Coordinates of C-alpha atoms in Angstrom, one line a residue:
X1 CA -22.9 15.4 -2.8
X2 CA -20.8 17.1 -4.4
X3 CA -20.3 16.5 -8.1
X4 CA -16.8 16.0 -10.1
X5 CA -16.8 15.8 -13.9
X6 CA -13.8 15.1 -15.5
X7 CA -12.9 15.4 -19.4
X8 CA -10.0 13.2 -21.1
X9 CA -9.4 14.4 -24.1
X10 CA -6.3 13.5 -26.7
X11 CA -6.3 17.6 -27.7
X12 CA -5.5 20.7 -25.2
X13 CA -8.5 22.2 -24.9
X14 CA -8.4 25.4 -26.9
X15 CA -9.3 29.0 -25.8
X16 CA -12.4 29.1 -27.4
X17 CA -13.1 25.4 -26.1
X18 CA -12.9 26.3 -22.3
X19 CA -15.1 29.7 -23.2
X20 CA -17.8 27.8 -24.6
X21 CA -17.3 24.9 -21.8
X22 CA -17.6 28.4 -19.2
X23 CA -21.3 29.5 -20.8
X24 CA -22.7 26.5 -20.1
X25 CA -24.4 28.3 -17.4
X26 CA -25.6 31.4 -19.7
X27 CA -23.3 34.3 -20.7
X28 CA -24.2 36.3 -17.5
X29 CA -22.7 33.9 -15.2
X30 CA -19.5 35.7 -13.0
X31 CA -16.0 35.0 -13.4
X32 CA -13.5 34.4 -10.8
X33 CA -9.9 32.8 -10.6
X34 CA -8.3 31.5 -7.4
X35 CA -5.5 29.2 -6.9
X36 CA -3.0 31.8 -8.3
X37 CA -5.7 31.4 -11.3
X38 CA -5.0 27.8 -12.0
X39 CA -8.9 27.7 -11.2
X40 CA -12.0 29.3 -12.7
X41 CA -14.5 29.9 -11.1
X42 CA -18.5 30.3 -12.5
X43 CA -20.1 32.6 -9.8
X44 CA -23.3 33.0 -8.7
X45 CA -24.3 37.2 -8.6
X46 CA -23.0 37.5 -5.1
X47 CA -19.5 36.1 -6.8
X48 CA -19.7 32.9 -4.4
X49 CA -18.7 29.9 -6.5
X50 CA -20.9 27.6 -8.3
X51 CA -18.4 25.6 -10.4
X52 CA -14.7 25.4 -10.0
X53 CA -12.6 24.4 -12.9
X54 CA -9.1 23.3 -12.7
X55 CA -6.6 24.0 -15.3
X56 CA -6.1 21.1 -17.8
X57 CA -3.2 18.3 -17.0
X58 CA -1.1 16.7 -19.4
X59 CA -1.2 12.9 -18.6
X60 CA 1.7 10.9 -20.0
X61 CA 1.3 7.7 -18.0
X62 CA -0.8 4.8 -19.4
X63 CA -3.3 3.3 -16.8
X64 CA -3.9 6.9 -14.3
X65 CA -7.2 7.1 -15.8
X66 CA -8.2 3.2 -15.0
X67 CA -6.9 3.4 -11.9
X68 CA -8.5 6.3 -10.3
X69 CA -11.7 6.9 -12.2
X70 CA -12.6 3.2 -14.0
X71 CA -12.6 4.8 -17.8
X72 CA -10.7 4.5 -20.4
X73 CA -8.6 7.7 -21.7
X74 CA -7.5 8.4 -25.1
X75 CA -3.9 6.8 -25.5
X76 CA -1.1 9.0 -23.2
X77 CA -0.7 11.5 -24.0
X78 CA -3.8 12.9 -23.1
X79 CA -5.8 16.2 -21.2
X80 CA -7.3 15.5 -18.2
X81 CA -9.7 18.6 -16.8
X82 CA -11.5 18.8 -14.1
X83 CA -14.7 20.7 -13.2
X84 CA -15.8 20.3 -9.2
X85 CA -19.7 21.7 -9.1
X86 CA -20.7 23.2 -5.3
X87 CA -22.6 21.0 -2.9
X88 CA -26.1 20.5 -3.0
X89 CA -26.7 22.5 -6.2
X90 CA -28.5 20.7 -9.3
X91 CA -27.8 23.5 -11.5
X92 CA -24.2 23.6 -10.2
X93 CA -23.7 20.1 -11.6
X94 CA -25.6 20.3 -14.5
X95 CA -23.4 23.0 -15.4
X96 CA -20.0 21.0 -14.4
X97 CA -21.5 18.1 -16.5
X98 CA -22.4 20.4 -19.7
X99 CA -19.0 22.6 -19.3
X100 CA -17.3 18.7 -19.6
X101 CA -19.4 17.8 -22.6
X102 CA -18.8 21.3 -24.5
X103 CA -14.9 20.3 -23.9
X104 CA -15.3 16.9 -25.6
X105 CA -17.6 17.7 -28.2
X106 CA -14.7 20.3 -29.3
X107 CA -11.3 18.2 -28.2
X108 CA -12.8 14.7 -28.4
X109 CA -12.2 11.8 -26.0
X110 CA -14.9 11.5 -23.1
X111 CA -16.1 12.4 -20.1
X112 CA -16.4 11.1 -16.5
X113 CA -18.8 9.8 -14.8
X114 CA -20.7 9.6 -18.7
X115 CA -23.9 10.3 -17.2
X116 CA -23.1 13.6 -16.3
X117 CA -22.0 15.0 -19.2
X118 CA -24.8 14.5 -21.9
X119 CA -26.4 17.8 -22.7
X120 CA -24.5 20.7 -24.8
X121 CA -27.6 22.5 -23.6
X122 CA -27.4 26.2 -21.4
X123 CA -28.2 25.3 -17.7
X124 CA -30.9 28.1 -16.5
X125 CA -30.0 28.9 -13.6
X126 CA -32.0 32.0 -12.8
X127 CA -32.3 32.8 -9.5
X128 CA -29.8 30.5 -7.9
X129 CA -27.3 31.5 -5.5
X130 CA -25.2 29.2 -2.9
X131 CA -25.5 29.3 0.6
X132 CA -22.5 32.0 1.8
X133 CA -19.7 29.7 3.3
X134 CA -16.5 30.6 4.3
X135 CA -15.0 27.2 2.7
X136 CA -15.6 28.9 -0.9
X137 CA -11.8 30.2 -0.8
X138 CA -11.3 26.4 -1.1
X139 CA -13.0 24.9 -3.9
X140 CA -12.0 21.2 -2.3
X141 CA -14.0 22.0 1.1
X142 CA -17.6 21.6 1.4
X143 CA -18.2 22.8 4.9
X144 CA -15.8 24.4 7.6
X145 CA -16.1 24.6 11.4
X146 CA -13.8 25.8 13.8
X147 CA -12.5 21.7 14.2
X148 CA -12.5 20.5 10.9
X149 CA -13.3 21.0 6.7
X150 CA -15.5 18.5 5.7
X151 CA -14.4 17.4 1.9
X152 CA -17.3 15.2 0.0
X153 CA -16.2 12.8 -3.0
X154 CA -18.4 11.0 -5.2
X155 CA -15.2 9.5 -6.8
X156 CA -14.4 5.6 -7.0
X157 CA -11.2 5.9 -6.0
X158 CA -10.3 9.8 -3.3
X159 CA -7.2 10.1 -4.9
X160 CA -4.7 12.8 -3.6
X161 CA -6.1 15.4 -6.9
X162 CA -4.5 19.0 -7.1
X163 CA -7.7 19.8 -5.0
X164 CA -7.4 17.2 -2.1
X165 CA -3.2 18.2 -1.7
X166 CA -4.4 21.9 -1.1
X167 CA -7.2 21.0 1.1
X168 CA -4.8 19.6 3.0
X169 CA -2.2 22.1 3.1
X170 CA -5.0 24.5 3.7
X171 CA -6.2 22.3 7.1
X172 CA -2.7 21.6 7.9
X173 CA -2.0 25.5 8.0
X174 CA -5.1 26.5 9.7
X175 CA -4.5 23.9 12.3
X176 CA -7.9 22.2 11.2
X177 CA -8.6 18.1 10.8
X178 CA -9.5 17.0 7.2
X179 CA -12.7 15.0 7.3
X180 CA -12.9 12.9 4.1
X181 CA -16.8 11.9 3.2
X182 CA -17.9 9.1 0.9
X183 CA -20.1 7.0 -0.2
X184 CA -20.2 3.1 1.1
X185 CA -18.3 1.9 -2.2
X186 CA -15.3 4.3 -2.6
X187 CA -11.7 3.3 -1.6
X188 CA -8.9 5.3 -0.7
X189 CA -5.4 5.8 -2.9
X190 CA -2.7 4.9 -0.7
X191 CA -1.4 8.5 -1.2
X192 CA -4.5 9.6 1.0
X193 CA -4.6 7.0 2.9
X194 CA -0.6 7.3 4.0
X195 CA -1.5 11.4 3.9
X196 CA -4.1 11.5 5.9
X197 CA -3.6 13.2 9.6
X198 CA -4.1 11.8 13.0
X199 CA -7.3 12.8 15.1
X200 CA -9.5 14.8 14.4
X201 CA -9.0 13.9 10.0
X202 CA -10.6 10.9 9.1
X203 CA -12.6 8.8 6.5
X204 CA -16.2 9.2 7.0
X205 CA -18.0 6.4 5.6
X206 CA -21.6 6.2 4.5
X207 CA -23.6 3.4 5.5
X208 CA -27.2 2.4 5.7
X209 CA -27.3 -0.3 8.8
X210 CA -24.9 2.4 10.8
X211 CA -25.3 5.7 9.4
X212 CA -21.5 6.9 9.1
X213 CA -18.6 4.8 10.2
X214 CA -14.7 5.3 10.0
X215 CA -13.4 3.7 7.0
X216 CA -10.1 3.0 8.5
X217 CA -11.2 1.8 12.0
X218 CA -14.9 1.3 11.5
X219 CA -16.0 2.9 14.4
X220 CA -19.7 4.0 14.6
X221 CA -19.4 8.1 13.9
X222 CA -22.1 11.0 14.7
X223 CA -21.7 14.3 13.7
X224 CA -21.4 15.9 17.0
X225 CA -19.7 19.4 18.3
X226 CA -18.5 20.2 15.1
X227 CA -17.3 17.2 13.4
X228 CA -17.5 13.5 12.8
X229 CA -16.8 11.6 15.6
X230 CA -16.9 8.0 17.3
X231 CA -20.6 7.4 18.7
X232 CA -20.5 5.4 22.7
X233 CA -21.7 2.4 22.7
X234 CA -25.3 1.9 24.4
X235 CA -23.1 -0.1 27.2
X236 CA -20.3 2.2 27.3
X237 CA -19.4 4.2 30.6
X238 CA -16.6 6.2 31.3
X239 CA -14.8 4.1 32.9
X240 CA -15.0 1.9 29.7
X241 CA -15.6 4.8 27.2
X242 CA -16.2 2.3 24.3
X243 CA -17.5 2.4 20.4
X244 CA -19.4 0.2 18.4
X245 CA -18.2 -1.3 14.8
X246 CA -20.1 -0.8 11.9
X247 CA -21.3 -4.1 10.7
X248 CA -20.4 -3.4 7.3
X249 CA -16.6 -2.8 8.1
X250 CA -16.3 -6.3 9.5
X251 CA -17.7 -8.4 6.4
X252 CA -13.9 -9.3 5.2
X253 CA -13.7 -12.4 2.6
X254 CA -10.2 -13.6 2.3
X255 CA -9.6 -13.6 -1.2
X256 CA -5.5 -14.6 -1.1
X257 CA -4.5 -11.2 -2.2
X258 CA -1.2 -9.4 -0.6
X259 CA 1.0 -6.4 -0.6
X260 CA 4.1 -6.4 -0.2
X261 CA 4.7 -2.8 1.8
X262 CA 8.4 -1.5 1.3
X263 CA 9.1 1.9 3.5
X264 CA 13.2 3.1 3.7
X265 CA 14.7 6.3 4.8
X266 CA 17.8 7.2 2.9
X267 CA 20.1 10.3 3.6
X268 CA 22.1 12.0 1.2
X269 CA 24.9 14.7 2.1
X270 CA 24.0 18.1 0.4
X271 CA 25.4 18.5 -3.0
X272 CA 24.8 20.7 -5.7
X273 CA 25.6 17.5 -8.1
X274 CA 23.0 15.3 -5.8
X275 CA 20.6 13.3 -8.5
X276 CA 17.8 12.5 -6.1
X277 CA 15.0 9.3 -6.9
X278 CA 17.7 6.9 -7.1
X279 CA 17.0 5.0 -5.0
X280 CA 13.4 4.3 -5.2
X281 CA 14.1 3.7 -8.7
X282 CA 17.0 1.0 -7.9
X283 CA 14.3 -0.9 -5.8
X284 CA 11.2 -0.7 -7.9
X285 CA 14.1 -2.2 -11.0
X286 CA 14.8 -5.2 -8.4
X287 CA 11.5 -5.9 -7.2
X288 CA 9.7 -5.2 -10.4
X289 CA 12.0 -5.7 -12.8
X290 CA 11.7 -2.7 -14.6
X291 CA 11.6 1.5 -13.5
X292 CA 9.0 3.2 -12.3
X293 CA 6.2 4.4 -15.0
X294 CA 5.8 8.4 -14.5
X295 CA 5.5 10.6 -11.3
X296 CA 3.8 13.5 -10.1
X297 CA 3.4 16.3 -7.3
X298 CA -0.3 14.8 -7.4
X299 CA -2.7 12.1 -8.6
X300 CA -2.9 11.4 -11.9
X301 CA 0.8 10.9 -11.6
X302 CA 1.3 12.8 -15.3
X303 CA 4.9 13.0 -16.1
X304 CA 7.2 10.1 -17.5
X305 CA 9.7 9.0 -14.8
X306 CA 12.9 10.9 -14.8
X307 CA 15.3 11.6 -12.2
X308 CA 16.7 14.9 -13.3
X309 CA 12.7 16.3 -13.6
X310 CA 11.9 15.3 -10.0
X311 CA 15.2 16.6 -8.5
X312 CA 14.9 19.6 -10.4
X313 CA 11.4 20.0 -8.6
X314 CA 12.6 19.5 -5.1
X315 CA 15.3 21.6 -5.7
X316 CA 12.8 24.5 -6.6
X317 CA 11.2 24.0 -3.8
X318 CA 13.9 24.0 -1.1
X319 CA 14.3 24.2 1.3
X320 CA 10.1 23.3 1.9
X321 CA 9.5 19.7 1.7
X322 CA 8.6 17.8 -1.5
X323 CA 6.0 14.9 -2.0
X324 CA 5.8 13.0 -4.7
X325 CA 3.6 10.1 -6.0
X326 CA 5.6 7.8 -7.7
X327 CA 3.2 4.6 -9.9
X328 CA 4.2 1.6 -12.0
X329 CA 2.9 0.3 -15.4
X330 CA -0.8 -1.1 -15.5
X331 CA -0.3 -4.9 -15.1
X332 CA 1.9 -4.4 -12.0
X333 CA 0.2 -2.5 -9.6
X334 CA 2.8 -0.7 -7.9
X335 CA 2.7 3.0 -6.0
X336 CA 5.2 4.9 -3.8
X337 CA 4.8 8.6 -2.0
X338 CA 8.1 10.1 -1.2
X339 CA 8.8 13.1 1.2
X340 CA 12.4 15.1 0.3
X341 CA 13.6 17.4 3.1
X342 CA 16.0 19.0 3.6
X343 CA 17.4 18.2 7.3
X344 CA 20.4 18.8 9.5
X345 CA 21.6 15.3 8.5
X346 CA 21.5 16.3 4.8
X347 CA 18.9 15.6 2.0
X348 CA 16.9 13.0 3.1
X349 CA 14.3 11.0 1.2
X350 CA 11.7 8.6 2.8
X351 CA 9.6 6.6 0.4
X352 CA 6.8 4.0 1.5
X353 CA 6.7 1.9 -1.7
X354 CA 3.3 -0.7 -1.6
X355 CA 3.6 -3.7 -4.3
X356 CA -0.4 -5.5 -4.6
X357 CA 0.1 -9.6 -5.9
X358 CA -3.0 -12.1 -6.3
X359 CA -3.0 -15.3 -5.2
X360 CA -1.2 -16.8 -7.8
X361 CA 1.8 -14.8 -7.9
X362 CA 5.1 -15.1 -6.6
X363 CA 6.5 -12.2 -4.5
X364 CA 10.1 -11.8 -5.1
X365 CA 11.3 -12.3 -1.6
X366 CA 14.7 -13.9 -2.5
X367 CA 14.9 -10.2 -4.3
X368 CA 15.1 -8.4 -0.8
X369 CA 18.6 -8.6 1.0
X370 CA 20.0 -8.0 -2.6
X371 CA 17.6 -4.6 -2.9
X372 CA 18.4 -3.3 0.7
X373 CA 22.2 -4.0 0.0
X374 CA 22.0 -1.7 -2.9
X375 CA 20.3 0.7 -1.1
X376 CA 22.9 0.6 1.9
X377 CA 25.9 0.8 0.0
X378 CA 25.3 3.2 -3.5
X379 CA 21.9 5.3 -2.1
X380 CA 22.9 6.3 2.1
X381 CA 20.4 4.2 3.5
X382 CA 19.6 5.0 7.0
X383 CA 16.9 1.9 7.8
X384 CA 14.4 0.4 5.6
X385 CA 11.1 -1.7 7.0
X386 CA 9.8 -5.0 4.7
X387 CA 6.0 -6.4 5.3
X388 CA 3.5 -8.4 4.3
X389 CA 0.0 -8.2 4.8
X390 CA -3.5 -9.4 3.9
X391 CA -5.0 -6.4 1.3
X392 CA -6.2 -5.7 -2.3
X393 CA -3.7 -6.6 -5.2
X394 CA -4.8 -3.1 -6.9
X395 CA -3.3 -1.3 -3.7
X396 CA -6.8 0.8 -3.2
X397 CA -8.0 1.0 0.7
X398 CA -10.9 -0.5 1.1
X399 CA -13.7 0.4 3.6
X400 CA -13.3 -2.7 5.7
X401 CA -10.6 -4.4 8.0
X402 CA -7.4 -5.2 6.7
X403 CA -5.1 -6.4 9.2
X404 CA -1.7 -4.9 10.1
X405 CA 1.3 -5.9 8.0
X406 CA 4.1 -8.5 9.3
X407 CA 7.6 -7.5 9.4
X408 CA 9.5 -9.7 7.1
X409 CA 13.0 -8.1 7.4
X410 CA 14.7 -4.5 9.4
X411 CA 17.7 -3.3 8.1
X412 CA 20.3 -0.8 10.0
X413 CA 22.3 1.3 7.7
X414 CA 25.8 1.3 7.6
X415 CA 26.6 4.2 9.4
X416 CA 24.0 3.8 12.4
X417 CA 25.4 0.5 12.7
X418 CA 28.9 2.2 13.1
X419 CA 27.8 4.7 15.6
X420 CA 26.1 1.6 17.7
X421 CA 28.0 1.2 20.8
X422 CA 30.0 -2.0 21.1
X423 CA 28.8 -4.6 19.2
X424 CA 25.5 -4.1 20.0
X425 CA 23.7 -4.3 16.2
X426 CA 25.3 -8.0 16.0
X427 CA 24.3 -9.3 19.1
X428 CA 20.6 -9.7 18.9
X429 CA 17.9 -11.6 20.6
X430 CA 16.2 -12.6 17.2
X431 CA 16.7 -16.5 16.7
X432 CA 17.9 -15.4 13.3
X433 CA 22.1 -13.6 13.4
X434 CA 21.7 -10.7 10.8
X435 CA 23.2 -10.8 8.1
X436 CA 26.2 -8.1 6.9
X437 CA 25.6 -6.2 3.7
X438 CA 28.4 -4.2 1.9
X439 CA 32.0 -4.0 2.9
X440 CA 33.2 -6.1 6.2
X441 CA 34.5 -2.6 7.8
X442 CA 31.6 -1.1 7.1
X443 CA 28.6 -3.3 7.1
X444 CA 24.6 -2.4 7.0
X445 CA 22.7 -4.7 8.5
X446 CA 20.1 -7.2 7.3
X447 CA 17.8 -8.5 10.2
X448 CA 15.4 -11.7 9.0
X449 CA 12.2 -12.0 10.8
X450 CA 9.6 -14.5 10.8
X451 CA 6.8 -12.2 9.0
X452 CA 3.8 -15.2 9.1
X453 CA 0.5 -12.9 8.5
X454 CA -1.2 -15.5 10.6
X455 CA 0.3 -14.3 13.9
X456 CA 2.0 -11.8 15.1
X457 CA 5.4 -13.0 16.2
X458 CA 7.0 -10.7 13.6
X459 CA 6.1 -8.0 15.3
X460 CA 7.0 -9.3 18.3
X461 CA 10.1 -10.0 16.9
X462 CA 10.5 -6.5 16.2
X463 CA 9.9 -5.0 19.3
X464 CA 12.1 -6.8 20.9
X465 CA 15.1 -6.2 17.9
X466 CA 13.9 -2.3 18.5
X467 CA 14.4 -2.4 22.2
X468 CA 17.9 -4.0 22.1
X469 CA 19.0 -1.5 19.8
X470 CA 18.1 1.4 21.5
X471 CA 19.8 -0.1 24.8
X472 CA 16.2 -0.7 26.5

């Protein structure tokens, strides 16, 4: 597998710090840069890669380093560099681990995974080279075919790292799947997992009963034509083209932990003067209590929340889309992605906001016709989406079922509720009349549904509220 070290240290690493980190393999190792030379590369002497270093991050939010790794950092803030060594090379990740170890010996703090990182020593590497690929343009991707890049992580938690985003973009623009391989214990941020593209992408899954399953489906997978996919079942025909389950994907306890998943679309008219994040602020202060802890264009989310910093970023970018990872503080486990585009419509920003409780805690329910009213009458809400479902209180994706969330509540924003024929968006089929929010002559609607993760009527419910308002 391929190996990631990553130092957390309370100084910058230095210049001379990074150059002594860099001869770990010997002083007559290549250098390269790439990324726009935010990475350096360590090259074997045909220049291929052998280790790829990204440039070091300033963390200034408590809790990214338990979150996504399991260490503890020096107190925010704090440097967080990365070294990624190339597949199937022991000297390559010796020399990741012993570049890590010069960096902390020098700037302090520690190093993850601590095995790895151990010996100060020069790695000999005479004689090795890497195997020519035409992935090593993308330090992220371990193998490429003409279906799919095949990305390996050794990481507790794949979190969607400066690496991972560009492996995507890089897919995405080569019209490629993402294949996402780990071992049986990993989990998935809810940034990848909400990231992650339709077939051919997937999460390959390591397993000893089954050999390699899909993580999010946990059907039986065979590298076959190219790429990972679902194995026929010894029964199957094609009539009945069907796939077995891996065994392992199916051993669920019930431990009492929930989510409560939060996803709105709200769209603002384009305005020089627009201040954009409002609004997933104004719910994480009514559902939480309190703002969000920091942001960033990546995971670790590194920069302090501020609303002027992210909507300085997006407007850099316009008119290309923005995404954003949005996370709360340590003891409520709280994390948001958020795409701003900018549309026909105006600016709009769609947030999927996940909230993770244990058995013993309250969800603030009573909390939600209040929140989506705020949202429909001060941030342009367009329609917002409230469930509940069955899954880990620290919000990670697990490799096994979790069942589908339950629609709790659907709200209609004032102005599609306004351009509904008639009165169509009061006259429902729910057992339930929805409630008005905001002004009488210009309502949003608030639409209550049953949301009981036992069953599915909520989604039922749905459909049928969905139908109806499209005139089905």
């Amino acid at each position: 597998m391929t190996k990631d070290v990553i130092a957390l240290t309370p100084r910058m690493p230095d210049p001379l710090s990074v150059i002594a980190g860099l001869l770990s393999g010997g002083p007559d190792k290549l250098v390269d840069t790439a990324g726009e030379d935010a990475v350096v590369q360590l090259c074997d002497p045909e220049g291929r890669p052998l280790v790829s270093v990204e440039a070091p991050l300033l963390v200034q939010v408590a809790g990214e380093a338990e979150r996504l790794l399991g260490a503890t950092a020096p107190e925010v803030p704090f440097w967080w560099t990365e070294a990624r060594a190339t597949t199937g090379v022991e000297e390559a990740e010796r020399i990741a681990g012993t570049f890590a170890a010069r960096l902390v010996a020098l700037a302090g703090g520690s190093a993850w995974p601590p095995e790895a990182a151990r010996s100060l020593a020069v790695v000999k590497t005479d004689g090795v080279s890497v195997a020519p690929t035409p992935a090593a343009a993308q330090p992220a991707v371990d193998a490429l075919t003409d279906k799919v890049a095949v990305v390996i992580q050794d990481r507790p938690v794949v979190a969607m790292t400066a690496w991972l985003s560009d492996a995507f973009r890089a897919t995405a623009n080569a019209e490629l799947g993402l294949q996402i391989v780990t071992a049986p214990g990993v989990t998935l941020s809810p940034a990848v997992r909400s990231s992650l593209p339709g077939w051919p992408s997937r999460w390959v899954v390591q397993d000893e009963r089954d050999g390699y399953y899909d993580g999010l489906s946990g059907a039986v997978l065979r590298w076959q034509n190219g790429m990972f996919a679902p194995a026929e079942a010894a029964d199957a025909t094609p009539e009945d083209p069907r796939t077995p389950v891996a065994a392992s994907f199916k051993e669920v306890a019930d431990t009492g932990e929930r989510q409560l998943a939060v996803s709105f679309r709200t769209v603002h008219p384009a305005d020089e003067r627009l201040v954009l994040g409002g609004s997933i602020e104004a719910v994480w202060r009514e559902l939480t209590g309190e703002p969000p802890a920091g942001w960033g264009t990546a995971e670790p989310a590194n920069l302090p929340w501020s609303l002027r910093q992210l909507t300085d970023v997006a407007y850099d970018r316009a008119p290309q889309p923005t995404w954003v990872v949005v996370v709360g503080s340590p003891d409520r486990p709280a994390l948001a992605t958020v795409r701003i585009s900018r549309t026909t419509g105006g600016v709009e920003e769609d947030v999927t906001l996940a909230l993770g409780y244990g058995a013993d805690e309250d969800m603030p329910l009573d909390a939600l016709p209040r929140t989506a009213e705020i949202l429909a009458t001060r941030h342009h809400l367009q329609s917002m989406l409230v469930q509940i479902r069955k899954a880990r209180r620290d919000l990670a994706v697990p490799p096994r079922f979790e069942g589908p969330g339950v629609p709790l509540a659907f709200v209609l924003g004032a102005e599609e509720v306004r351009e509904m024929p008639g009165d169509r968006a009061r006259r429902t089929p729910l057992p339930e009349p929805p409630v008005q929010l905001g002004p009488k002559t210009r309502p949003a609607l608030y639409y209550p549904l049953p949301g009981n993760p036992s069953d599915l009527s909520g989604w039922q419910d749905f459909e049928r509220l969905m139908r109806h308002l499209k005139g089905a």
